[in-house]
Coordinates of C-alpha atoms and ligand atoms in Angstrom, one line a residue:
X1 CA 17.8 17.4 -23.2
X2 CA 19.5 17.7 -19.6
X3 CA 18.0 21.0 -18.1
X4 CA 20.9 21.6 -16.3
X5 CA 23.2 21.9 -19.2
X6 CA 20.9 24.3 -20.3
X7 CA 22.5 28.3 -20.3
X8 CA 20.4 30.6 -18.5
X9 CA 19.1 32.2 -21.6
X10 CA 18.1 28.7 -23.2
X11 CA 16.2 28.1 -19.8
X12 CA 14.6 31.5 -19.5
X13 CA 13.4 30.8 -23.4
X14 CA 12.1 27.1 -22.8
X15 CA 10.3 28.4 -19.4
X16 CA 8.2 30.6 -21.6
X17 CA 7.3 28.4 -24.6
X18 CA 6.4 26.0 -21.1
X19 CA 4.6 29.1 -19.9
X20 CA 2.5 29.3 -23.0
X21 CA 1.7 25.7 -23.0
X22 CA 0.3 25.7 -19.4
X23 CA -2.1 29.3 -20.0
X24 CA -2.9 27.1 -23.0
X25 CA -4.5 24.0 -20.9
X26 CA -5.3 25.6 -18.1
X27 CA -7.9 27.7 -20.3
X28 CA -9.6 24.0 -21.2
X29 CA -11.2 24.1 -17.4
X30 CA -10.0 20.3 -17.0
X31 CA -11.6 18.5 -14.3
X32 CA -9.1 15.4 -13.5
X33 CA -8.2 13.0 -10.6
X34 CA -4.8 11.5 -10.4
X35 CA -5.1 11.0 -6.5
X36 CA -7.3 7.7 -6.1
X37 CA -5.6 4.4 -5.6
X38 CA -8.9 2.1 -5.9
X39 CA -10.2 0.4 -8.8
X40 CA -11.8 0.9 -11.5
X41 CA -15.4 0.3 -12.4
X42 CA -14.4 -2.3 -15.5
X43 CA -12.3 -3.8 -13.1
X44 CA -15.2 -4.0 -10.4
X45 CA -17.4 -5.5 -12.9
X46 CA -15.0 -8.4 -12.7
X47 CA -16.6 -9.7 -10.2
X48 CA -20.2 -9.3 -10.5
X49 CA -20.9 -12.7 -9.6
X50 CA -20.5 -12.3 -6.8
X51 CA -24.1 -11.3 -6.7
X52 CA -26.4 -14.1 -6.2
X53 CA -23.6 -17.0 -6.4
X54 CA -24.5 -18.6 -2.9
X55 CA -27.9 -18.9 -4.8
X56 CA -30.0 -19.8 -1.3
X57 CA -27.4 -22.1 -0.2
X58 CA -26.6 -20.6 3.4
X59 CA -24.7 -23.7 5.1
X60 CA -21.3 -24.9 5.6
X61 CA -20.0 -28.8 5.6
X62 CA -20.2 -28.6 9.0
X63 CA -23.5 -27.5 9.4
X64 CA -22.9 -23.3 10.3
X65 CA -25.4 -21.9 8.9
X66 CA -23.7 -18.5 7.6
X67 CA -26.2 -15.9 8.3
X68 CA -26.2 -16.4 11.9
X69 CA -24.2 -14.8 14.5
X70 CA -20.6 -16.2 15.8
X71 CA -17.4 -17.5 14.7
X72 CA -15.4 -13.7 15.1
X73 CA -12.0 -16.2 13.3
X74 CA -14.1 -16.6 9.8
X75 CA -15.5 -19.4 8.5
X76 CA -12.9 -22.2 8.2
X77 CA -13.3 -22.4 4.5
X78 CA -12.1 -18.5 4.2
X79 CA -9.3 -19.4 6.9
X80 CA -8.1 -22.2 4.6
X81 CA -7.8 -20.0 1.7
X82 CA -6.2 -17.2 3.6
X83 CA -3.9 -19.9 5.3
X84 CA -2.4 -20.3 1.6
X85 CA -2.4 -16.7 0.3
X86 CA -0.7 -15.6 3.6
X87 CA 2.1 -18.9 3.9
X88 CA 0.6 -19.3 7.0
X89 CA -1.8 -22.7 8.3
X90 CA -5.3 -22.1 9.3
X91 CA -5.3 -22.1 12.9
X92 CA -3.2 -19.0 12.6
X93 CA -6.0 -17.1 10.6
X94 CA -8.3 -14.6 11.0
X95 CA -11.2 -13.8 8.6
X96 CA -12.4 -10.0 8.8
X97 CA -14.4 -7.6 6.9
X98 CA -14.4 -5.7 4.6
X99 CA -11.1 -3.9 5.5
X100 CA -7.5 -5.3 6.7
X101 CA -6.9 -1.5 7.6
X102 CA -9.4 -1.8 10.7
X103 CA -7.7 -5.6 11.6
X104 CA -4.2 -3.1 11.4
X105 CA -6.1 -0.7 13.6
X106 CA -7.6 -2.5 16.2
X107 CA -4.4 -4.5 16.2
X108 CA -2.5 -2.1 17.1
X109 CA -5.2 -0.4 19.5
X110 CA -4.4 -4.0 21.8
X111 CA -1.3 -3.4 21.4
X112 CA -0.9 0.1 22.6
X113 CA -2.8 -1.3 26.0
X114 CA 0.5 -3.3 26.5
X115 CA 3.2 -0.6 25.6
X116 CA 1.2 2.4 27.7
X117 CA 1.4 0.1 30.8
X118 CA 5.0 -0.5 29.8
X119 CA 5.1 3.0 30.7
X120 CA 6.8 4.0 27.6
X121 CA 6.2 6.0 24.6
X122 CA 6.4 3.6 22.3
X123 CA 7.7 4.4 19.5
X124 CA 7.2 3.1 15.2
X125 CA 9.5 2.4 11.9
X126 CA 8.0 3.9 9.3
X127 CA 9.5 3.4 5.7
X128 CA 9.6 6.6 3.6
X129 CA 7.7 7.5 1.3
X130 CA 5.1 5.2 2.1
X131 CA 1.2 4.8 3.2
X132 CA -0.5 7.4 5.0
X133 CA -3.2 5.5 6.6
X134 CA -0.3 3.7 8.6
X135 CA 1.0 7.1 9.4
X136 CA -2.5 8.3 10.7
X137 CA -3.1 5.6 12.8
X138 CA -0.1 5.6 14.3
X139 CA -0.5 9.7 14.6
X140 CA -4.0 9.0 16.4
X141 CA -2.3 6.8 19.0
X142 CA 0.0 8.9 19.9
X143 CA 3.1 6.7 18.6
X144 CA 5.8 8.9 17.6
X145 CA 6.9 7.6 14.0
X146 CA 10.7 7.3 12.9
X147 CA 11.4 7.2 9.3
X148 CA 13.7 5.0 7.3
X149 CA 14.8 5.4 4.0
X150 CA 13.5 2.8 1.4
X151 CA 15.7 1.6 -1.2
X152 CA 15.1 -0.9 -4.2
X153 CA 14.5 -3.7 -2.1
X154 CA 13.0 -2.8 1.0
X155 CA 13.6 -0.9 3.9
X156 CA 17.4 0.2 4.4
X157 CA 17.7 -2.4 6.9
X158 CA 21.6 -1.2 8.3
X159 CA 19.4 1.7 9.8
X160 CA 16.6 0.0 10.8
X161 CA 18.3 -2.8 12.8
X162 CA 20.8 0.3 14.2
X163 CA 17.6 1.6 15.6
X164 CA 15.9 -1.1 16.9
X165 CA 19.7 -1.7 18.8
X166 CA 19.8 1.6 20.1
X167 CA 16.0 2.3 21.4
X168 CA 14.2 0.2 23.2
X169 CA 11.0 2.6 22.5
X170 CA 10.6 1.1 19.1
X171 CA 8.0 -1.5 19.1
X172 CA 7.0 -2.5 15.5
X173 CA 7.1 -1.4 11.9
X174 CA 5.0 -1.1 8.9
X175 CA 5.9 -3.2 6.0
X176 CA 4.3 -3.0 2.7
X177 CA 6.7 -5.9 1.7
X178 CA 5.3 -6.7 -2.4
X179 CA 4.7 -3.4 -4.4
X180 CA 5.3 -1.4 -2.0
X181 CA 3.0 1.5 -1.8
X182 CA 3.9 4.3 -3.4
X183 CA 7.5 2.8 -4.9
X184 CA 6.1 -0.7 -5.8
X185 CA 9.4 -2.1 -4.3
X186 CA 9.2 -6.1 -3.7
X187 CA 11.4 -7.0 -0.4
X188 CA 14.2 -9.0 -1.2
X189 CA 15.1 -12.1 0.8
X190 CA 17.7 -10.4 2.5
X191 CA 15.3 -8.0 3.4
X192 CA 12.7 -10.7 4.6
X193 CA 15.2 -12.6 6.5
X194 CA 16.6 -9.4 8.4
X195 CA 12.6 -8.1 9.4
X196 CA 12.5 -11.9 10.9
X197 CA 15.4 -11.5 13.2
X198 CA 14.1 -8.1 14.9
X199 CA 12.4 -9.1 17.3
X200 CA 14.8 -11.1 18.9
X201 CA 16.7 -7.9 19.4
X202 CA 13.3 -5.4 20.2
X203 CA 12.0 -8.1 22.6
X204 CA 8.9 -9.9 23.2
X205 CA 6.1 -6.7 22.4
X206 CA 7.8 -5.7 19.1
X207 CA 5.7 -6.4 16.0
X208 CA 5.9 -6.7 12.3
X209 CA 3.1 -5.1 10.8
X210 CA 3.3 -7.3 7.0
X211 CA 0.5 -5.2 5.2
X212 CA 0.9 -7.5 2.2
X213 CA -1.8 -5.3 0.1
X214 CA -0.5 -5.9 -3.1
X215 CA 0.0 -9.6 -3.0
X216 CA -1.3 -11.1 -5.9
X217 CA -1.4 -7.5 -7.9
X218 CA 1.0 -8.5 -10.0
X219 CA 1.6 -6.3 -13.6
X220 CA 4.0 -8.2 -15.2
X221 CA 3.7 -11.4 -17.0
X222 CA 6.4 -12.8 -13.9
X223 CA 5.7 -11.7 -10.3
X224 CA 8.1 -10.4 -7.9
X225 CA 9.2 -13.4 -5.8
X226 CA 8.7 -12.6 -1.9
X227 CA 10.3 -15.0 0.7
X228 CA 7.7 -16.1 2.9
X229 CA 8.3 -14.2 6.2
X230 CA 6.2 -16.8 8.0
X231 CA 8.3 -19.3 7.3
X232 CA 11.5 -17.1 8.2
X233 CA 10.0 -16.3 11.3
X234 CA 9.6 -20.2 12.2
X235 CA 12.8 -20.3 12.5
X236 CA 14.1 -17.6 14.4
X237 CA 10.5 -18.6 16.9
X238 CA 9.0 -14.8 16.3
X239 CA 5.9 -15.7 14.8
X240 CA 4.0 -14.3 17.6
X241 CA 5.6 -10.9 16.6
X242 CA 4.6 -10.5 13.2
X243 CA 1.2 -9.7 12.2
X244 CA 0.3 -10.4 8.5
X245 CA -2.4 -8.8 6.8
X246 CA -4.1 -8.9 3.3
X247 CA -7.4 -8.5 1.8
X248 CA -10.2 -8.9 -1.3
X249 CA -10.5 -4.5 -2.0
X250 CA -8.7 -4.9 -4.9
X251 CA -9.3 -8.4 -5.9
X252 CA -13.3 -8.3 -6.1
X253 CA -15.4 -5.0 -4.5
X254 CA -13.0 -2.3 -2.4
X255 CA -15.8 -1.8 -0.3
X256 CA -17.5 -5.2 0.0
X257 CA -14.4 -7.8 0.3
X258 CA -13.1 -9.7 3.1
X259 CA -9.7 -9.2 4.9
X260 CA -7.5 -11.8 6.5
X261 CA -4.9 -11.4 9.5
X262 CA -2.1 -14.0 10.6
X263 CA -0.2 -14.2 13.4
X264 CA 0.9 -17.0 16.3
X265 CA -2.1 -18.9 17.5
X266 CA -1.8 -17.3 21.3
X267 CA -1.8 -13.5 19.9
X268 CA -4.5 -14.2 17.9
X269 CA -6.4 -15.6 20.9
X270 CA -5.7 -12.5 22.4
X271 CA -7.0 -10.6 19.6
X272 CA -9.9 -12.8 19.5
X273 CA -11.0 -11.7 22.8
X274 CA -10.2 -8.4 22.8
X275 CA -12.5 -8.4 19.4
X276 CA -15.1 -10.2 21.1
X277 CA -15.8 -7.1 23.2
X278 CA -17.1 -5.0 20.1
X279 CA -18.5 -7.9 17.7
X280 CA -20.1 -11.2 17.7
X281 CA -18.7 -12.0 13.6
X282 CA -17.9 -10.8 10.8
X283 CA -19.7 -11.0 8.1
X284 CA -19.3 -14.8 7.6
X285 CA -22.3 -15.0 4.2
X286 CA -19.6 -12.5 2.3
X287 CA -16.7 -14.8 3.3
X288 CA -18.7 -17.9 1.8
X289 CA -19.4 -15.6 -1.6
X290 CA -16.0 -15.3 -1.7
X291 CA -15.1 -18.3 -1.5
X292 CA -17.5 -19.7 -3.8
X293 CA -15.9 -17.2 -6.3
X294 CA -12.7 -17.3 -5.7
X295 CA -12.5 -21.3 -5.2
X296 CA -9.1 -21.5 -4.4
X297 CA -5.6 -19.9 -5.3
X298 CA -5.7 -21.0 -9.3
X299 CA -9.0 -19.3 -9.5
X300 CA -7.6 -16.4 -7.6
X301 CA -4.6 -15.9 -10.0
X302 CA -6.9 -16.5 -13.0
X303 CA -9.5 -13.3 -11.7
X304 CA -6.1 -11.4 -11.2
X305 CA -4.5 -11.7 -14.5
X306 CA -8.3 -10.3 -15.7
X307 CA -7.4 -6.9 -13.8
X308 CA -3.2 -7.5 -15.3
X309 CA -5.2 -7.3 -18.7
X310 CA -6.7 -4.0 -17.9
X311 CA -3.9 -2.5 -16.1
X312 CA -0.7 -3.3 -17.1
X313 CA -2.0 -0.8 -20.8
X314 CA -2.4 2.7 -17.9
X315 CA 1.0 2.0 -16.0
X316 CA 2.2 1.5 -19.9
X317 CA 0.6 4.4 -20.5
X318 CA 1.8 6.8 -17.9
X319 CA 5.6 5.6 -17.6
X320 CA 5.8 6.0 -21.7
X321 CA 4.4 10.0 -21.2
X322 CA 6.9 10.0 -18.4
X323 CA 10.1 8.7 -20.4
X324 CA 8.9 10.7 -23.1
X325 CA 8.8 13.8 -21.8
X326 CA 11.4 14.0 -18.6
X327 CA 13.6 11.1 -19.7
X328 CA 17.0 12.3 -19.5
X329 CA 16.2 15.3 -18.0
X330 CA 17.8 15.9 -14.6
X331 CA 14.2 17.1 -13.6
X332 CA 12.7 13.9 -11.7
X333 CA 13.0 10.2 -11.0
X334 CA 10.1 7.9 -10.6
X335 CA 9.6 4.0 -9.8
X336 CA 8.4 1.4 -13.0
X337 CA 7.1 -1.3 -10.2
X338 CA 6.3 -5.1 -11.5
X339 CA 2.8 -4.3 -9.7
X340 CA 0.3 -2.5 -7.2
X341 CA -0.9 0.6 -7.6
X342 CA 1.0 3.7 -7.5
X343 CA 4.4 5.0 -9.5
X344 CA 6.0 7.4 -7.0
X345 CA 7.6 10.2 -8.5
X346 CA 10.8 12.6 -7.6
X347 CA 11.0 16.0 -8.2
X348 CA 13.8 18.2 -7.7
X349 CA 14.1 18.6 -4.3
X350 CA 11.7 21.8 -3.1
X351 CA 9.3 21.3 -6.1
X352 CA 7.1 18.8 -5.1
X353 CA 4.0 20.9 -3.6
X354 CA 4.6 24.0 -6.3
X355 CA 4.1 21.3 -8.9
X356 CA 0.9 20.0 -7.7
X357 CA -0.6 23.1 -6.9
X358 CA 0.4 24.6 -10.6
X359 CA -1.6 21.0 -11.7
X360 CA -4.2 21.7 -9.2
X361 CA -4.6 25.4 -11.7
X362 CA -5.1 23.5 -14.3
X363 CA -7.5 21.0 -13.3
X364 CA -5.6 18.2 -12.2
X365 CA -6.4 16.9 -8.8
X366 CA -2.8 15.5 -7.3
X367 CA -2.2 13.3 -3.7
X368 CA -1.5 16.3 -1.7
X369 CA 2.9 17.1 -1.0
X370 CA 4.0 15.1 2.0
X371 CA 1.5 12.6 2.1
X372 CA 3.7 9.5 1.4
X373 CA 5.4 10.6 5.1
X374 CA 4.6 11.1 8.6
X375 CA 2.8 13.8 9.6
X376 CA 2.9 15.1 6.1
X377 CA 5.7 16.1 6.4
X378 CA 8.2 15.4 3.0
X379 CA 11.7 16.9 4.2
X380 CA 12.6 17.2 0.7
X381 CA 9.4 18.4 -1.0
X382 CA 10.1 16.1 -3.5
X383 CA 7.8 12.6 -3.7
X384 CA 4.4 12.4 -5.5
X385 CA 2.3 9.6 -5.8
X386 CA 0.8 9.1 -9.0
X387 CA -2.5 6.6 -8.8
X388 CA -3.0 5.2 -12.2
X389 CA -5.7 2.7 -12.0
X390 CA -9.1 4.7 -11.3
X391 CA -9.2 7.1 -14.4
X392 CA -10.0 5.9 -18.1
X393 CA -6.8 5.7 -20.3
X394 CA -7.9 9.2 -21.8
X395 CA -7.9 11.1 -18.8
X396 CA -4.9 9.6 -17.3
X397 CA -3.2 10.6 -20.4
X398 CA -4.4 14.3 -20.1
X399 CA -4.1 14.3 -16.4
X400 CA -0.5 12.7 -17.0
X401 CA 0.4 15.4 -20.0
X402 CA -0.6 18.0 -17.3
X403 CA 1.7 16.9 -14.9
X404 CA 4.4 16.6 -16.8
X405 CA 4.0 20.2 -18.1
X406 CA 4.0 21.3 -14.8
X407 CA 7.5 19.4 -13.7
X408 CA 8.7 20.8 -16.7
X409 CA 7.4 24.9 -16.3
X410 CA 8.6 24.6 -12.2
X411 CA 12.0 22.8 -12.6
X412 CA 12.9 25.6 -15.5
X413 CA 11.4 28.2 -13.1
X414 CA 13.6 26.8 -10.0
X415 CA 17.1 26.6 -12.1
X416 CA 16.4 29.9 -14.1
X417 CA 16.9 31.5 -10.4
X418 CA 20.0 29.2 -9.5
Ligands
PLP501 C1 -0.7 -0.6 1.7 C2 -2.2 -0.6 1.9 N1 -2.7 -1.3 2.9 C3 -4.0 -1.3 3.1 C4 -4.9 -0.7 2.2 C5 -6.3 -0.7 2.5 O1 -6.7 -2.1 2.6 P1 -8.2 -2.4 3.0 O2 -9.1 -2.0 1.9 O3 -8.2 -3.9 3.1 O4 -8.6 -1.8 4.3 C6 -4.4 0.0 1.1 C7 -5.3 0.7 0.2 O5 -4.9 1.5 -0.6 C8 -3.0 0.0 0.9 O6 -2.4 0.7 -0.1

């Protein structure tokens, strides 16, 4: 049923069986959470053995002995490993903590040094709708952020080469180039080779920011292909202006993983020393557990399809209630991604932040409107990111049958008034 072949008096009748349904579960006093992109516990337990797996054994084949101090570039086992995961080679990797955000943010922080004695106001690409702890960062430096449209493959890149043409204040953008978060878009080659040639256009202090999050979080039985930007950016020599980043959170413990960063070997020198005023390592004894775990990128793809198994049955799950119930609609559009973590959802336009509060009612806790763009600000009122992963499969149905509802009850409520 297409809403908007619907008469007026069809709508106004539908809006109130809707408005019975919602008094209906509202007066159940959920209490559900549809806003957290991390794992969940079965999917931490995963990797319990982590616990206890270096067993006493503290040394490397060199002799480091891993609880010590030193050695800010990870232990070179780690930088091996990242090496392959990132297309990169070793000497190009840095092993960090638990969080590649804070590599992003400190990153960046060095960077800003540069640009602000440039004397400009420098200026960021931001892909819409995308992550909003890019958007905060750059918010907290001061870096005014630019959108750009994503499509199906990446960002529009007509516009975003048009951009970097026209302003010289633009000096980077974010890329969340494999299941994209919140569309789960994987950059085609096109794409990957376009993002390589930038720089020779934005000069010498632009940068590639390659969060590559979602790497290895595949949820199909065959992964998105990605074109290795390293090796694109070899060839047109701008390997000193991309900055790749990854890490464990959603491979073994979010909050106890290790992240990895790669870039040309005399920017991450520099970032080497700039670290080196605030830290004398990282913690190198995690990076070994790790290690031992993981082994190598067979054993990593084996741990990954474990968290495939559990789930590939919730995205199932929440795109069937989706097709089910606003299929053919008119009402909304969302994303069916290959992988990651998020389906990012269309309303009509204006709807986005009426529907989430109305959810919000009825118990169901929603990524605030906006916060897929800059400054929170969604132009169209329209996107919402729906996290999957964290709730059990009964909640996320409820919390799912909620939402729907509540698409449902505002999109009849907004064309009843057209
Ligand atoms: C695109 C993206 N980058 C980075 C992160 C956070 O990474 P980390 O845990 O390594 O700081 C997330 C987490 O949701 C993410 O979606």
């Amino acid at each position: 049923m297409n809403y908007h072949d619907l008469s007026k008096k069809e709508l106004e009748s539908l809006h109130a069986s809707l408005s019975e349904q919602f008094e209906r579960i509202k007066s159940e006093r959920l209490s559900l959470d549809l806003t957290r992109g991390k794992p969940g516990a079965d999917q931490l337990d995963l990797s319990n053995d982590l616990d206890g797996i270096l067993n006493g054994f503290y040394l490397l084949q060199d002799g480091t002995d891993v609880r010590n101090y030193g050695g800010i570039l990870g232990i070179p086992e780690a930088r091996e490993f990242g090496a392959e995961l990132l297309g990169s080679t070793p000497d190009e990797v840095m092993v960090g903590g638990n969080s590649s955000l804070t590599l992003m943010y400190l990153f960046l922080r060095m960077m800003m040094e540069l640009w602000q004695s440039a004397e400009q106001q420098p200026r960021f690409l931001c892909p819409v709708p995308g992550y909003d702890r890019h958007f905060a960062i750059c918010e907290e430096f001061g870096i005014d952020m630019v959108t750009v449209p994503m499509t199906d493959t990446g960002p529009d890149m007509d516009i975003v080469e048009r951009l970097v043409h026209e302003d010289t204040s633009i000096k980077g953008i974010w890329c969340v180039p494999r299941y994209s978060n919140p569309t789960g878009c994987t950059y085609s080659d096109e794409v990957v080779d376009r993002m390589s040639r930038l720089p020779q256009h934005a000069g010498d202090d632009f940068v590639i920011m390659w969060d590559n999050a979602y790497i290895a979080h595949h949820l199909a039985e065959t992964p998105d292909p990605l074109k290795s930007i390293m090796a694109c950016c070899r060839e047109t020599d701008t390997t000193k202006n991309l900055v790749i980043l990854a890490s464990t959170s959603k491979i073994t413990f979010a909050g106890a993983g290790i992240s990895f960063l790669a870039t040309a070997r005399e920017q991450l020198a520099q970032f080497e020393k700039y670290l080196g005023i605030a830290m004398i390592g990282f913690d190198k004894v995690n990076q070994l557990r790790h290690l031992r775990f993981l082994e190598d990128q067979a054993g990593l793809a084996a741990h990954m399809e474990k968290h495939r198994q559990i789930l590939a049955p919730k995205f199932k799950s929440v795109l069937s209630i989706l097709e089910t119930e606003l299929g053919g609609t008119g009402i909304a559009r969302w994303t069916k991604p290959n992988g990651g973590y998020f389906v990012s959802l269309d309303t009509m336009p204006g709807l986005a932040s009426n529907v989430i509060g109305m959810a919000a009612d009825a118990g169901v806790k929603l990524t605030p409107a906006g916060a897929t763009f800059p400054y929170g600000r969604d132009p169209e009122n329209s996107n919402i990111r729906i996290a999957p992963t964290y709730p059990p499969v009964e909640q996320l149905n409820k919390a799912m049958s909620v939402l729907v509802l509540c698409i449902q009850l505002c999109s009849a409520a907004q064309l009843t008034k057209a």
